[in-house]
CSV table of C-alpha atoms in Angstrom, one decimal:
chain,number,residue,atom,x,y,z
A,1,MET,CA,22.1,0.7,22.6
A,2,PRO,CA,19.6,-0.9,20.2
A,3,GLU,CA,20.6,-1.8,16.7
A,4,VAL,CA,19.3,0.8,14.2
A,5,LEU,CA,18.0,-0.5,10.9
A,6,SER,CA,16.6,1.2,7.8
A,7,ALA,CA,13.2,-0.1,6.8
A,8,ALA,CA,14.4,-0.2,3.2
A,9,LEU,CA,17.0,-2.9,4.2
A,10,LEU,CA,14.6,-5.2,6.0
A,11,THR,CA,13.9,-8.8,4.9
A,12,LEU,CA,10.8,-10.9,5.5
A,13,LYS,CA,12.8,-12.9,8.0
A,14,ASP,CA,13.3,-9.6,10.0
A,15,ILE,CA,9.6,-9.0,9.8
A,16,HIS,CA,8.6,-12.5,10.9
A,17,GLN,CA,11.2,-12.8,13.7
A,18,ASN,CA,11.5,-9.3,15.1
A,19,LEU,CA,8.0,-7.8,14.5
A,20,LYS,CA,6.2,-11.1,15.0
A,21,MET,CA,4.1,-10.7,11.9
A,22,GLU,CA,2.8,-13.8,10.1
A,23,PRO,CA,1.5,-14.1,6.5
A,24,CYS,CA,-1.8,-15.3,5.2
A,25,TRP,CA,-1.4,-16.3,1.5
A,26,ASP,CA,-4.9,-17.1,0.4
A,27,SER,CA,-7.0,-14.0,1.3
A,28,ARG,CA,-9.4,-12.5,-1.1
A,29,PHE,CA,-10.5,-8.8,-1.5
A,30,GLU,CA,-14.1,-9.7,-1.2
A,31,GLU,CA,-13.6,-11.0,2.3
A,32,TYR,CA,-12.8,-7.4,3.5
A,33,LEU,CA,-14.0,-5.0,0.9
A,34,VAL,CA,-17.1,-4.3,-1.1
A,35,LEU,CA,-15.9,-4.1,-4.8
A,36,LYS,CA,-18.5,-2.2,-6.7
A,37,PRO,CA,-18.7,-1.9,-10.5
A,38,LEU,CA,-16.9,1.2,-11.7
A,39,PRO,CA,-18.9,4.2,-12.9
A,40,GLU,CA,-18.4,4.9,-16.6
A,41,HIS,CA,-16.4,8.1,-16.1
A,42,GLN,CA,-14.0,6.3,-13.7
A,43,GLU,CA,-13.5,3.4,-16.2
A,44,GLN,CA,-12.8,5.8,-19.1
A,45,GLU,CA,-10.4,7.9,-17.0
A,46,LEU,CA,-8.6,4.7,-15.8
A,47,LEU,CA,-7.9,3.7,-19.4
A,48,LYS,CA,-6.5,7.1,-20.2
A,49,ILE,CA,-4.2,6.8,-17.2
A,50,ARG,CA,-2.9,3.5,-18.5
A,51,ALA,CA,-2.5,4.9,-22.1
A,52,ASP,CA,-0.4,7.8,-20.8
A,53,PHE,CA,1.9,5.4,-18.9
A,54,LEU,CA,2.3,2.8,-21.6
A,55,PRO,CA,5.1,4.6,-23.5
A,56,TYR,CA,7.1,4.7,-20.3
A,57,LEU,CA,6.4,1.0,-19.6
A,58,GLU,CA,7.6,0.1,-23.0
A,59,SER,CA,10.8,1.9,-22.4
A,60,GLY,CA,11.6,-0.5,-19.6
A,61,THR,CA,13.2,2.2,-17.3
A,62,VAL,CA,10.7,4.0,-15.1
A,63,SER,CA,11.7,5.7,-11.8
A,64,GLU,CA,9.8,5.7,-8.6
A,65,GLY,CA,9.1,9.4,-9.1
A,66,THR,CA,7.6,8.8,-12.5
A,67,ILE,CA,5.3,6.1,-11.1
A,68,LYS,CA,4.1,8.4,-8.4
A,69,LEU,CA,3.4,11.2,-10.8
A,70,LEU,CA,1.8,9.4,-13.8
A,71,LEU,CA,0.0,6.5,-12.0
A,72,LEU,CA,-0.4,6.9,-8.2
A,73,ALA,CA,-1.3,10.6,-8.2
A,74,PRO,CA,-4.1,10.3,-10.8
A,75,LEU,CA,-5.4,7.1,-9.3
A,76,LEU,CA,-5.7,8.6,-5.9
A,77,LYS,CA,-7.4,11.7,-7.3
A,78,LEU,CA,-9.8,9.6,-9.3
A,79,THR,CA,-10.7,7.6,-6.2
A,80,GLY,CA,-11.4,10.7,-4.2
A,81,PHE,CA,-8.5,10.6,-1.8
A,82,TYR,CA,-7.6,14.2,-2.5
A,83,GLN,CA,-10.9,15.3,-0.9
A,84,GLU,CA,-12.0,15.7,2.7
A,85,PRO,CA,-12.0,13.8,5.1
A,86,PHE,CA,-8.8,12.3,3.7
A,87,HIS,CA,-5.3,13.8,3.9
A,88,ILE,CA,-2.2,12.8,1.9
A,89,ASP,CA,1.3,13.0,3.2
A,90,VAL,CA,4.3,12.3,1.0
A,91,GLU,CA,7.7,11.1,2.2
A,92,GLU,CA,6.3,10.9,5.7
A,93,SER,CA,8.8,9.7,8.4
A,94,ILE,CA,7.6,6.9,10.7
A,95,GLY,CA,10.0,8.2,13.4
A,96,GLN,CA,11.1,4.9,14.7
A,97,ILE,CA,9.8,1.5,15.8
A,98,LEU,CA,11.4,0.4,19.0
A,99,GLU,CA,10.9,-3.3,19.9
A,100,ALA,CA,9.8,-4.4,23.4
A,101,ASP,CA,13.2,-6.1,23.9
A,102,GLU,CA,14.9,-2.8,23.0
A,103,GLU,CA,17.3,-4.7,20.7
A,104,MET,CA,16.3,-3.1,17.4
A,105,THR,CA,15.1,0.3,16.2
A,106,ILE,CA,13.6,0.7,12.7
A,107,ARG,CA,13.6,4.0,10.9
A,108,GLY,CA,12.0,4.8,7.6
A,109,ARG,CA,10.0,7.2,5.4
A,110,MET,CA,6.7,6.3,3.7
A,111,ASP,CA,6.3,7.2,0.1
A,112,ILE,CA,2.6,8.0,0.5
A,113,LEU,CA,0.4,7.9,3.6
A,114,ILE,CA,-3.3,8.6,3.5
A,115,THR,CA,-5.1,9.4,6.8
A,116,LYS,CA,-8.2,10.7,8.3
A,117,LYS,CA,-6.7,13.5,10.4
A,118,GLN,CA,-9.9,14.7,12.1
A,119,MET,CA,-10.1,11.4,13.9
A,120,LYS,CA,-8.3,11.1,17.3
A,121,PRO,CA,-5.9,9.4,17.2
A,122,ILE,CA,-5.2,10.0,13.5
A,123,PHE,CA,-6.5,7.0,11.5
A,124,TRP,CA,-4.2,5.5,8.9
A,125,ILE,CA,-6.2,4.5,5.8
A,126,LEU,CA,-3.5,3.4,3.2
A,127,ILE,CA,0.3,3.3,3.0
A,128,ILE,CA,1.8,3.1,-0.5
A,129,GLU,CA,5.4,2.1,-1.3
A,130,ALA,CA,6.6,2.7,-4.9
A,131,LYS,CA,9.6,0.9,-6.5
A,132,LYS,CA,11.1,1.5,-9.9
A,133,LEU,CA,9.9,-0.7,-12.7
A,134,SER,CA,13.0,-2.8,-12.9
A,135,LEU,CA,12.4,-4.1,-9.3
A,136,SER,CA,9.9,-6.7,-8.3
A,137,VAL,CA,7.1,-5.6,-5.9
A,138,GLN,CA,8.5,-8.3,-3.5
A,139,VAL,CA,11.6,-6.0,-3.0
A,140,GLY,CA,9.4,-3.5,-1.2
A,141,LEU,CA,7.2,-5.9,0.7
A,142,ALA,CA,9.2,-6.1,4.0
A,143,GLN,CA,9.6,-2.3,4.0
A,144,LEU,CA,5.9,-1.8,3.6
A,145,LEU,CA,5.2,-4.3,6.4
A,146,ALA,CA,7.3,-2.4,8.8
A,147,TYR,CA,5.2,0.7,8.1
A,148,LEU,CA,2.0,-1.3,8.5
A,149,TYR,CA,3.2,-2.5,11.8
A,150,LYS,CA,3.7,1.1,12.9
A,151,GLY,CA,0.2,1.9,11.7
A,152,LEU,CA,-1.3,-0.8,13.9
A,153,GLN,CA,-0.2,1.0,17.1
A,154,ASN,CA,-3.5,2.8,17.4
A,155,GLN,CA,-5.9,0.8,15.2
A,156,SER,CA,-7.0,-2.7,14.5
A,157,GLN,CA,-6.1,-2.9,10.8
A,158,VAL,CA,-4.5,-0.9,8.0
A,159,TRP,CA,-4.1,-1.3,4.2
A,160,GLY,CA,-0.9,-1.1,2.2
A,161,LEU,CA,0.1,-1.2,-1.4
A,162,VAL,CA,3.5,-1.8,-3.0
A,163,THR,CA,3.8,-1.2,-6.7
A,164,ASN,CA,6.4,-0.9,-9.5
A,165,GLY,CA,3.9,0.7,-11.8
A,166,PHE,CA,3.2,-2.6,-13.6
A,167,GLU,CA,2.3,-4.9,-10.6
A,168,TYR,CA,0.1,-3.9,-7.6
A,169,GLN,CA,0.3,-5.9,-4.4
A,170,PHE,CA,-2.3,-4.9,-1.8
A,171,ILE,CA,-1.8,-6.0,1.8
A,172,LEU,CA,-4.1,-5.9,4.8
A,173,ALA,CA,-2.5,-6.0,8.2
A,174,GLU,CA,-4.6,-6.9,11.2
A,175,LYS,CA,-3.7,-6.5,14.9
A,176,ARG,CA,-4.0,-10.0,16.3
A,177,GLN,CA,-1.8,-12.2,18.4
A,178,PRO,CA,0.4,-12.5,16.4
A,179,ILE,CA,-0.2,-9.8,13.8
A,180,ILE,CA,-1.5,-11.2,10.5
A,181,TYR,CA,-0.8,-9.7,7.1
A,182,HIS,CA,-3.0,-10.8,4.2
A,183,LEU,CA,-1.4,-10.8,0.7
A,184,MET,CA,-4.2,-10.2,-1.7
A,185,PRO,CA,-4.2,-11.4,-5.3
A,186,LEU,CA,-1.5,-9.7,-7.4
A,187,LEU,CA,-3.0,-7.2,-9.9
A,188,ASN,CA,-1.3,-5.6,-12.9
A,189,LEU,CA,-1.7,-2.7,-15.3
A,190,LEU,CA,-2.1,-4.5,-18.6
A,191,GLU,CA,-4.9,-6.9,-18.1
A,192,THR,CA,-8.0,-4.7,-18.3
A,193,GLU,CA,-10.1,-6.6,-15.7
A,194,LYS,CA,-7.2,-6.5,-13.2
A,195,LEU,CA,-6.6,-2.8,-14.0
A,196,LYS,CA,-10.2,-2.1,-13.1
A,197,GLN,CA,-9.9,-4.1,-9.9
A,198,ILE,CA,-7.0,-1.9,-8.8
A,199,LEU,CA,-9.5,1.1,-8.8
A,200,GLN,CA,-12.3,-1.0,-7.3
A,201,VAL,CA,-10.0,-1.9,-4.4
A,202,LEU,CA,-9.0,1.7,-3.9
A,203,ASN,CA,-12.7,2.7,-4.0
A,204,GLY,CA,-13.5,-0.1,-1.4
A,205,ILE,CA,-10.7,1.1,0.9
A,206,ARG,CA,-12.0,4.7,0.7
A,207,GLU,CA,-15.5,3.6,1.5
A,208,GLN,CA,-14.6,1.5,4.6
C-alpha cells in the first residue's frame, strides 16, 4: 500500500524528490505575461480594497477565511474571474496524486481553483492557497506546488498564488523534463506599486 500524505504537510524536499519538480529562482513576470497599466477604475477600487483590509492587518491576527473574503474575493471579481468563461471552485479536492512508483499518494483540497470549464479537458487557470497572516507564504509553498503538479496532468503550464494577505507569491509551473516551477518576485499589499502589480498579474493571467 502506498504511503498517504496530506498536501498541507509536504515539504519542499518532498516536492523535489518525489514529484521531481525543480525551482527557477530568477524569473520575471514580463517573460510570461503582458502587464498592462491599470484602468483608473481598477486602480481606485484596488486602493479601497486595501483600505478595508488595513484595520485587520494592523490587528496582527487575520484568519484564512478573512483573507479570502476581504482580499481574494474582491480582487478576483475586480479582475473579471467571476464572469464567463471562467469558473471558480472553493475548497476543491484534488482527489489524489499517485506517483509512478506507487510509493506515495498525496491528498489535498485547494482553497480556490479557477478554470475554463467549457474547454475539454477542463483547463486550470489559477490555483490559490491562503494562509493566515501570522504564517509566512513559504509555509504554503510546497502545498501549492503539489496542486500545480496535479494541474499539469492535462496542460503544459498552470499559475499558482500563495498569500497570507500581506505577501503575494505567484508561481508558474511548466511541464518539462523535469517539471520547472518559477518563483516570481514577491509582492505585498502595502507598497502601492507592488499592490498595483498584484492586479496587473491577475489581469495578465486572465488574458492569456
